[in-house]
Short mmCIF file of C-alpha atoms and ligand atoms in Angstrom, two decimals:
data_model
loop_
_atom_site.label_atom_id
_atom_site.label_comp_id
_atom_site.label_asym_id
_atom_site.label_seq_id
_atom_site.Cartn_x
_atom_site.Cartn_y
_atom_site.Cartn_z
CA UNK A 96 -24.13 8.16 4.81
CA UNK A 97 -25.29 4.26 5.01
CA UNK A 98 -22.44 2.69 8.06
CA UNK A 99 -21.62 -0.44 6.16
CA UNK A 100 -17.99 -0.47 7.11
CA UNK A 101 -18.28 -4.30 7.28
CA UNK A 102 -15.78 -6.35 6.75
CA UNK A 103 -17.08 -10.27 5.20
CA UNK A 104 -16.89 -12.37 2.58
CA UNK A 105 -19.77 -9.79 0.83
CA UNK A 106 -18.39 -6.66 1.61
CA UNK A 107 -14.95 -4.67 1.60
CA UNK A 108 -13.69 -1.83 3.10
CA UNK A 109 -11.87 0.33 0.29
CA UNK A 110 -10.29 3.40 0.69
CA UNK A 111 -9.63 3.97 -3.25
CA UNK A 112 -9.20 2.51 -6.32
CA UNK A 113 -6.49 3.99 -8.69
CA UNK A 114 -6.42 3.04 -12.84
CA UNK A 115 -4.02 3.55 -15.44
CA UNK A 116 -1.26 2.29 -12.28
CA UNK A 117 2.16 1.58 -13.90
CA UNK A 118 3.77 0.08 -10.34
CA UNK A 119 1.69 -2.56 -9.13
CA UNK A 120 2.64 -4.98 -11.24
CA UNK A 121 3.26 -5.59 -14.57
CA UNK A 122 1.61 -3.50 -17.37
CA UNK A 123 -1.27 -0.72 -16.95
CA UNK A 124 -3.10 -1.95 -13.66
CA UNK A 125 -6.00 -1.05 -11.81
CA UNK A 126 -4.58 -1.25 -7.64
CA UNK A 127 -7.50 -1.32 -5.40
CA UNK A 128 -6.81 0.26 -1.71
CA UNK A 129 -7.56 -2.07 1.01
CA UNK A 130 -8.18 -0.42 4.61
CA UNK A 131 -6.46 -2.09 7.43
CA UNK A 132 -2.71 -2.88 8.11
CA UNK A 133 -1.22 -4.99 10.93
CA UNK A 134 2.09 -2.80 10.33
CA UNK A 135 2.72 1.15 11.17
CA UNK A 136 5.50 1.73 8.95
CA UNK A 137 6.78 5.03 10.11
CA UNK A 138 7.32 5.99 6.45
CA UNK A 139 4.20 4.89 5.34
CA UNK A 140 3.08 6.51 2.00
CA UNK A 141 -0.43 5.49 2.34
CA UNK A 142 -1.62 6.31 5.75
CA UNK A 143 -5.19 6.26 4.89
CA UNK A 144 -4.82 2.90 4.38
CA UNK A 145 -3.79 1.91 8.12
CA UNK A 146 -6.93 2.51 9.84
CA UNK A 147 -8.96 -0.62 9.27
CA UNK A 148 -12.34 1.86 10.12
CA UNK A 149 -13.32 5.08 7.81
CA UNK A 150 -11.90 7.91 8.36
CA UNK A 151 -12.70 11.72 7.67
CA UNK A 152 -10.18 14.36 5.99
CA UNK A 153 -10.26 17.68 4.77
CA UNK A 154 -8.30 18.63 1.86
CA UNK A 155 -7.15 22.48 2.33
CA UNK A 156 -6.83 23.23 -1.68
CA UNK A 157 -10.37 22.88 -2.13
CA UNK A 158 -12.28 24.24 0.87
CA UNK A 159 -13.92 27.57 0.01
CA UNK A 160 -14.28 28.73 3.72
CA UNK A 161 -18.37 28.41 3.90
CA UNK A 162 -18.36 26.82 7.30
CA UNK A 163 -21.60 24.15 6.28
CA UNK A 164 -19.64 21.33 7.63
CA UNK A 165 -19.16 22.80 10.74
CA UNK A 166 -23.36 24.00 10.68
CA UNK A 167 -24.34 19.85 9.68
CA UNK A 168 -21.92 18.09 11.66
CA UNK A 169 -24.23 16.20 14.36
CA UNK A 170 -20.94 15.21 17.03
CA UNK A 171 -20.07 19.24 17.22
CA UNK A 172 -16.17 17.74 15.89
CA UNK A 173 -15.42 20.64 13.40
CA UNK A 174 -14.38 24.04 14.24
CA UNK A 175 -12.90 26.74 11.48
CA UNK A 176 -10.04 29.30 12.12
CA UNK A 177 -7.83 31.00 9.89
CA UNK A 178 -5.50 28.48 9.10
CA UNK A 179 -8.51 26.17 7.98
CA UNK A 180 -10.83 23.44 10.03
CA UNK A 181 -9.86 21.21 12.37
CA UNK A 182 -11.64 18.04 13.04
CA UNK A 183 -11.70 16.33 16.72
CA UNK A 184 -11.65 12.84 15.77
CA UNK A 185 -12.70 11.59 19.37
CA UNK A 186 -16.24 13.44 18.53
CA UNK A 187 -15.98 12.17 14.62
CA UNK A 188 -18.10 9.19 14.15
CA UNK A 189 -17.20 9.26 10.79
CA UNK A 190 -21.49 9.98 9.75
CA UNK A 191 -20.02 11.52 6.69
CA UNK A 192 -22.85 14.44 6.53
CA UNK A 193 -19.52 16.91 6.25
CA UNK A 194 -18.91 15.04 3.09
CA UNK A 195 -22.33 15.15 1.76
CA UNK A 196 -23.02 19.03 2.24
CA UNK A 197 -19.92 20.69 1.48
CA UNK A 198 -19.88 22.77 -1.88
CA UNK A 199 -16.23 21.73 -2.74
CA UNK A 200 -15.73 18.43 -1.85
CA UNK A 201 -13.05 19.32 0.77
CA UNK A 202 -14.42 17.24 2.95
CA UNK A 203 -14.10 13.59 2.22
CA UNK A 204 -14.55 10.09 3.82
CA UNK A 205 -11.76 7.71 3.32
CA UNK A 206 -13.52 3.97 3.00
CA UNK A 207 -16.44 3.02 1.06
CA UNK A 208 -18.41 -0.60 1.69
CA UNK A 209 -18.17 -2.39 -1.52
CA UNK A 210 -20.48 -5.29 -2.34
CA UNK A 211 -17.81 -7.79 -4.14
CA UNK A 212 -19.94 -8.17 -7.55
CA UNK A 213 -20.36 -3.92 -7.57
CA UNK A 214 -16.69 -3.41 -7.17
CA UNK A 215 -15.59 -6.32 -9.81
CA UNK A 216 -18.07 -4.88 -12.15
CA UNK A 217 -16.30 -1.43 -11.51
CA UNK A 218 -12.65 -2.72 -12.02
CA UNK A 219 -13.34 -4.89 -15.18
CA UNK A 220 -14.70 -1.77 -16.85
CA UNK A 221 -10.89 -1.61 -17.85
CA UNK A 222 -10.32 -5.14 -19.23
CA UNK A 223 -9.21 -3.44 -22.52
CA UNK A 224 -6.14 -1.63 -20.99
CA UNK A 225 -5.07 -5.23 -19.59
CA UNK A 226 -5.39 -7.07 -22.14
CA UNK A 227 -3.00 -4.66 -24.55
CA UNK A 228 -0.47 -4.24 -22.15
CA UNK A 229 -0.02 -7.27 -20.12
CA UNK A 230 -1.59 -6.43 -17.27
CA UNK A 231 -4.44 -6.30 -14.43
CA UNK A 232 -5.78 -5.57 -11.14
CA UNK A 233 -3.48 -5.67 -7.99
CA UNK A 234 -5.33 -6.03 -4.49
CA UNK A 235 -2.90 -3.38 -2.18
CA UNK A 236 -3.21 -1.06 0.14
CA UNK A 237 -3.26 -1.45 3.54
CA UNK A 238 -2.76 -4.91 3.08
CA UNK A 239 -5.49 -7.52 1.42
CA UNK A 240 -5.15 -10.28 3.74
CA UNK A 241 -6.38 -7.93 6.77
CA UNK A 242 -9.99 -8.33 4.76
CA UNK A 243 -9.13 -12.41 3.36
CA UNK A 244 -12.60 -13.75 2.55
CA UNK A 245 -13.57 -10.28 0.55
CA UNK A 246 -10.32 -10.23 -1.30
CA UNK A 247 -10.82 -14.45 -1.70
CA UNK A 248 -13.85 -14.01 -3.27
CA UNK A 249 -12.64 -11.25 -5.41
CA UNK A 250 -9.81 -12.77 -6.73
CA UNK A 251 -11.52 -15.39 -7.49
CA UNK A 252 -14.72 -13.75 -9.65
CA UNK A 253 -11.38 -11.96 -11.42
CA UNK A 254 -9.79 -14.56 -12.52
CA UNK A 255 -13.43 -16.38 -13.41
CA UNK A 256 -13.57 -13.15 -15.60
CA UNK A 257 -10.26 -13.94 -17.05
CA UNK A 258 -8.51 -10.96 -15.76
CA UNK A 259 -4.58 -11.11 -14.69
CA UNK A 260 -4.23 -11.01 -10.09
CA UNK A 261 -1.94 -9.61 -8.25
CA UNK A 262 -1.72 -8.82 -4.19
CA UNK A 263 0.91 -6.22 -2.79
CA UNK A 264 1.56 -7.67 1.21
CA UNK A 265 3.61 -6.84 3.79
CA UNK A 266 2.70 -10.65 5.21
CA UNK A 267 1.66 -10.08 8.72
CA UNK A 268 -1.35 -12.30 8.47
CA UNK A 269 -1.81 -16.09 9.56
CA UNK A 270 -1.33 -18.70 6.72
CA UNK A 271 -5.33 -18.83 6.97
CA UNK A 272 -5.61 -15.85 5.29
CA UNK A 273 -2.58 -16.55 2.29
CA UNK A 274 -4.59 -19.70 2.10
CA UNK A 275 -8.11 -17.61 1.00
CA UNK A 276 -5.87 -15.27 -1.98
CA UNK A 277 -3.31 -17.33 -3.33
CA UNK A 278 -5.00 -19.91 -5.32
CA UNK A 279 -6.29 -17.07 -7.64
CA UNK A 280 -3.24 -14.87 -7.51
CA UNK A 281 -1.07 -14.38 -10.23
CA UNK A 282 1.69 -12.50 -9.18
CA UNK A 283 2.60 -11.84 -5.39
CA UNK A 284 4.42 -8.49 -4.39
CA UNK A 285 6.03 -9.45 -1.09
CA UNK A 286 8.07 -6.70 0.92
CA UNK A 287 10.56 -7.33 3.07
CA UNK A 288 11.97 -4.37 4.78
CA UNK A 289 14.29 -4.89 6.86
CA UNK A 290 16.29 -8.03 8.09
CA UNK A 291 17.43 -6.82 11.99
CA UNK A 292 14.18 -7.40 14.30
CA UNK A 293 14.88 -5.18 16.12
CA UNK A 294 14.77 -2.07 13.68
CA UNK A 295 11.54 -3.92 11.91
CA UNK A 296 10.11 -3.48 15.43
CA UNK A 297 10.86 -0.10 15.60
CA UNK A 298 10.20 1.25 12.27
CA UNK A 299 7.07 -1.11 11.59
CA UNK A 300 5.96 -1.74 15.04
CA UNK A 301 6.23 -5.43 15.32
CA UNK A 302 9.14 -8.17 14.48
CA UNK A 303 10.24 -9.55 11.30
CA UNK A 304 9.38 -13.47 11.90
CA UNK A 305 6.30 -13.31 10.72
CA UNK A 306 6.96 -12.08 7.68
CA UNK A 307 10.21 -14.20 6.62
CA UNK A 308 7.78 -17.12 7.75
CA UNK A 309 5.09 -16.32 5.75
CA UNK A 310 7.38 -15.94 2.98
CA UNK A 311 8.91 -19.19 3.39
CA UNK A 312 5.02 -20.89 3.61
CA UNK A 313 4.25 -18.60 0.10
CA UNK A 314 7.17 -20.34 -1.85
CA UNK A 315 6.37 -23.78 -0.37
CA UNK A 316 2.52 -23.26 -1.84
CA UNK A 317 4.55 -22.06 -5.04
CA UNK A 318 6.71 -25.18 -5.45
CA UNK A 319 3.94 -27.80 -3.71
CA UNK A 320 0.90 -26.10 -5.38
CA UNK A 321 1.78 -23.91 -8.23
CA UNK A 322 0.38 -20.87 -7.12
CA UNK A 323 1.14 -17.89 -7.20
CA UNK A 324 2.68 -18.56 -10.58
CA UNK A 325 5.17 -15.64 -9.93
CA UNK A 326 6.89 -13.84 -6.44
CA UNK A 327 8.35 -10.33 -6.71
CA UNK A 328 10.11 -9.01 -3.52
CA UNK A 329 10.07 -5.09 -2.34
CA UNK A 330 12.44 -3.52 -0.16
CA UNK A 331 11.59 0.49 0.23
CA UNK A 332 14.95 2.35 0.51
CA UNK A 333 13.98 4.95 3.19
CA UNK A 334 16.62 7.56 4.89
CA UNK A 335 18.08 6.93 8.12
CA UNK A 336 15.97 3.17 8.57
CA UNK A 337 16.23 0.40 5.51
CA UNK A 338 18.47 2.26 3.23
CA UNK A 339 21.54 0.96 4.67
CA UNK A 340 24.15 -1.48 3.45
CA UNK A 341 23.85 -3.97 6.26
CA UNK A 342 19.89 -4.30 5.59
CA UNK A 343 20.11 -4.34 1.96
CA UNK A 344 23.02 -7.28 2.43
CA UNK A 345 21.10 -8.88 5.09
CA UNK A 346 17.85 -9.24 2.99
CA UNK A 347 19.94 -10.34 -0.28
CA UNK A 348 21.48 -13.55 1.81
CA UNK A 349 18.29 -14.50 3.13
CA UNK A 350 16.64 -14.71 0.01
CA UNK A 351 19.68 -16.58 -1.53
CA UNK A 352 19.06 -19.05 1.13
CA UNK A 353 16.20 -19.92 1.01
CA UNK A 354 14.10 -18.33 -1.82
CA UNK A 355 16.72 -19.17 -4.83
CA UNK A 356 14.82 -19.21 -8.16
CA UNK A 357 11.54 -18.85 -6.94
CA UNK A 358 11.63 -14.68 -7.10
CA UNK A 359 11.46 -12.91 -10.53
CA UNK A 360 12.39 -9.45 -9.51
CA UNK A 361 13.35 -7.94 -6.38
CA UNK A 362 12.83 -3.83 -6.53
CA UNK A 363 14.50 -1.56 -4.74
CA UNK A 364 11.69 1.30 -4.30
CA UNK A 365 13.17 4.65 -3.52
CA UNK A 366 11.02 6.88 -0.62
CA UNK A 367 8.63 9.51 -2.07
CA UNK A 368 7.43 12.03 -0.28
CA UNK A 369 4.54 13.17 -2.19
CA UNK A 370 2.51 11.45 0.57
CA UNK A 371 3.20 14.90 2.97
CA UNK A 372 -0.37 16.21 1.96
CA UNK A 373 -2.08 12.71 3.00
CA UNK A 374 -0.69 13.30 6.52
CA UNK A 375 -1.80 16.56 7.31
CA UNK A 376 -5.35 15.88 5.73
CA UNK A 377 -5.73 12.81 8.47
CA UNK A 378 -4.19 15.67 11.29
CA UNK A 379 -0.99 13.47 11.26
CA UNK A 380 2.83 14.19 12.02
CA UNK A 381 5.09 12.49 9.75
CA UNK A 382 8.14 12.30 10.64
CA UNK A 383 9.54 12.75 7.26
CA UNK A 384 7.84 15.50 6.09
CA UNK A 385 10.86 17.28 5.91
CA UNK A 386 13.25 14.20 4.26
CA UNK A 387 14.87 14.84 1.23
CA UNK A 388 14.63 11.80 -1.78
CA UNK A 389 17.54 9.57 -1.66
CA UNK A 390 20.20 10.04 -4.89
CA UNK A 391 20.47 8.12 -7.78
CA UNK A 392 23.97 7.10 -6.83
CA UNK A 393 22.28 6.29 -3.59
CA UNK A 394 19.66 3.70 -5.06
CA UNK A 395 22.58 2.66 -7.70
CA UNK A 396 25.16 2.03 -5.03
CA UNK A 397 22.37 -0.58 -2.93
CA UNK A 398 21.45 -1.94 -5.58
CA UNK A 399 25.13 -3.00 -6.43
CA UNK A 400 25.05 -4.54 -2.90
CA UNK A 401 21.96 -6.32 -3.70
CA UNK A 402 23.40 -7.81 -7.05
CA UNK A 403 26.27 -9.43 -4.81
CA UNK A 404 24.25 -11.22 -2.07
CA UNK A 405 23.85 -14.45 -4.32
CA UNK A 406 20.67 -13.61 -5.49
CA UNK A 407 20.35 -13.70 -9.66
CA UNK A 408 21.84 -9.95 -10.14
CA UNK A 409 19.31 -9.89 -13.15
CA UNK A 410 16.13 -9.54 -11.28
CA UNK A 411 17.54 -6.75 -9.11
CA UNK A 412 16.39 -3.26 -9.86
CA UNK A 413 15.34 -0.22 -8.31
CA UNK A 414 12.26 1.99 -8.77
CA UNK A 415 10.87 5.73 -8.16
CA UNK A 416 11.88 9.26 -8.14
CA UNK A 417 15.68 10.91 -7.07
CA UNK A 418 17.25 13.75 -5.71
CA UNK A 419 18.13 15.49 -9.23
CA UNK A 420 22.14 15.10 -9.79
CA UNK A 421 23.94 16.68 -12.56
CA UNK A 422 24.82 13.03 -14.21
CA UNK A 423 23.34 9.78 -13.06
CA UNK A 424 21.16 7.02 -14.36
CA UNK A 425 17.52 7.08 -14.40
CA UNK A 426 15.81 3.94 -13.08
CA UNK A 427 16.38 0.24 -14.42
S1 SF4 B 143 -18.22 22.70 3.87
FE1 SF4 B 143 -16.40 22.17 2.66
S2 SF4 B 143 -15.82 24.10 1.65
FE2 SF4 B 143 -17.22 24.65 3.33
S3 SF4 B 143 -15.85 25.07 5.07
FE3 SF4 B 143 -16.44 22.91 5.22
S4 SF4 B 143 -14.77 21.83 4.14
FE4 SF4 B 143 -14.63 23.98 3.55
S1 SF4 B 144 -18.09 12.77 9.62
FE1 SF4 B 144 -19.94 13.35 10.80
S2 SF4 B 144 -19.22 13.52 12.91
FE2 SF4 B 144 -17.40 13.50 11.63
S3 SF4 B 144 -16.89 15.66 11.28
FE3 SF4 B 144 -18.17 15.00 9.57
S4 SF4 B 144 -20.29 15.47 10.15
FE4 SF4 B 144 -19.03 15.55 12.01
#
């Protein structure tokens, strides 16, 4: 396997690109996977996307049990037992000859080097789908601004194209780096997750101020500059950390303050735990492997508090999957 894991203005580290997305954004979007976050949200649903390097995982479901990763693998990292192979990621150089000779395609390395022309040519190929439905390719992940000139330049040659922008951040990045996306962004999905510092520390691994700062720059560029023309807000609702009155309250007043009209939605996105499987391929814990989904009259109830914090109650809403109840309302 060729080590470009580069990151420059030329090339991008991408752990996946996803089509036919209905929750990036607005219509049917294309959401390409940056690698590399500054965050380590303990819930985080796409921990592939943390590492800012490749990484290797094996997906149980489709290993067959011929032990030719473990006969190719150059570092010695891979041994097999009965409940399936483990990797030793301090051998793993991530050489990706696992990858390349098994049968199944169990084996798999998370981050491919993309030239910037390759991947816009590979993300354009559904214009067709964005032009019907209103919608376009979101830059996520990970986070975009981690890798600022390749995402610049790719925003850029997108919108050249005449294809709608977006960028999902959790804006923990210096202004620098907003500076290099946001004059060809569209739409910006900002999250803010949770207002005491505190608790952002411990659930994210650093402080808030960054982020309510960098928010505060991005709708300064928006009413100085005009771009991005439009700022949605994302709170996950998690168990035991954000999902809590206080937080929700805390987050709704701030905005109020000092956002006002500048936001178009702010979405309430309910935990999922269909990321369980991610986990164990990278030979990670999660602590909420075992968490339940929150209940509709859960994500109802918060987002009642969020209508009353003086921000416009119609761009509130919530998003994602339940606990099943007998009666209840599905999303809004
Ligand atoms: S080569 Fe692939 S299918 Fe064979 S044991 Fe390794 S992971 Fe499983
Ligand atoms: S990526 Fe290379 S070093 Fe890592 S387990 Fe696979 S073959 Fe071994």
């Amino acid at each position: 396997m060729k080590r470009t894991n580069i990151h420059s203005a030329s090339h991008g580290l991408i752990a996946e690109i996803q089509r036919m997305s209905t929750e990036d954004g607005p219509g049917i979007r294309t959401t390409v996977f940056f690698k590399g976050c500054r965050l380590k949200c303990i819930w985080c649903h796409n921990p592939e996307c943390i590492s800012s390097k490749p990484q290797i995982h094996w997906i149980e479901s489709r290993c067959i049990g011929c032990k030719t990763c473990l006969d190719v693998c150059p570092k010695v990292a891979l041994t097999y037992s009965p409940s399936g192979i483990s990797i030793r990621r301090e051998r793993c150089d991530t050489c990706g000859r696992c990858a390349e000779e098994c049968p199944s395609t169990a084996m798999e390395v998370m981050g491919k080097s993309w030239r910037s022309n390759e991947l816009i040519d590979e993300l354009i190929k559904d214009r067709a789908y964005f032009e019907t439905s209103g919608g376009g390719i979101t830059l996520s992940g990970g986070d975009p601004t981690l890798q600022a000139p390749f995402a610049g330049i790719l925003l850029k040659n997108l919108k050249k194209s005449g294809v709608q922008t977006a960028i999902d951040t959790c804006g923990v990045c210096a202004n620098g780096a907003l500076d290099q996306l946001l004059p060809n962004t569209d739409l910006v999905l900002y999250d803010i997750k949770e207002m005491d510092p505190q608790k952002h520390r411990r659930f994210t691994g650093q402080s808030n101020a960054k982020v309510l700062d960098n928010l505060l720059y991005l709708c300064d560029t928006m009413a100085t500059r005009g771009y991005p023309k439009k700022l949605w807000i994302r709170t996950p609702i998690v168990p035991d950390t954000t999902a809590t009155e206080d937080n929700i309250q805390g987050i709704g007043e701030f905005l109020s303050v000092n956002v006002g009209t500048l936001i178009s939605r702010w979405e309430l996105c309910a935990f999922n735990n269909l990321c369980r499987d991610k986990y164990q391929r990278l030979g990670l814990d999660w602590v909420f492997k075992d968490s339940e989904l929150l209940s509709e009259s859960e994500m109802e109830y918060l987002t009642e508090v969020a209508r009353n914090t003086g921000v416009n109650p119609d761009i509130v809403h919530w998003s994602g999957s339940t606990k099943i109840e007998e009666d209840g309302a599905g999303p809004n």
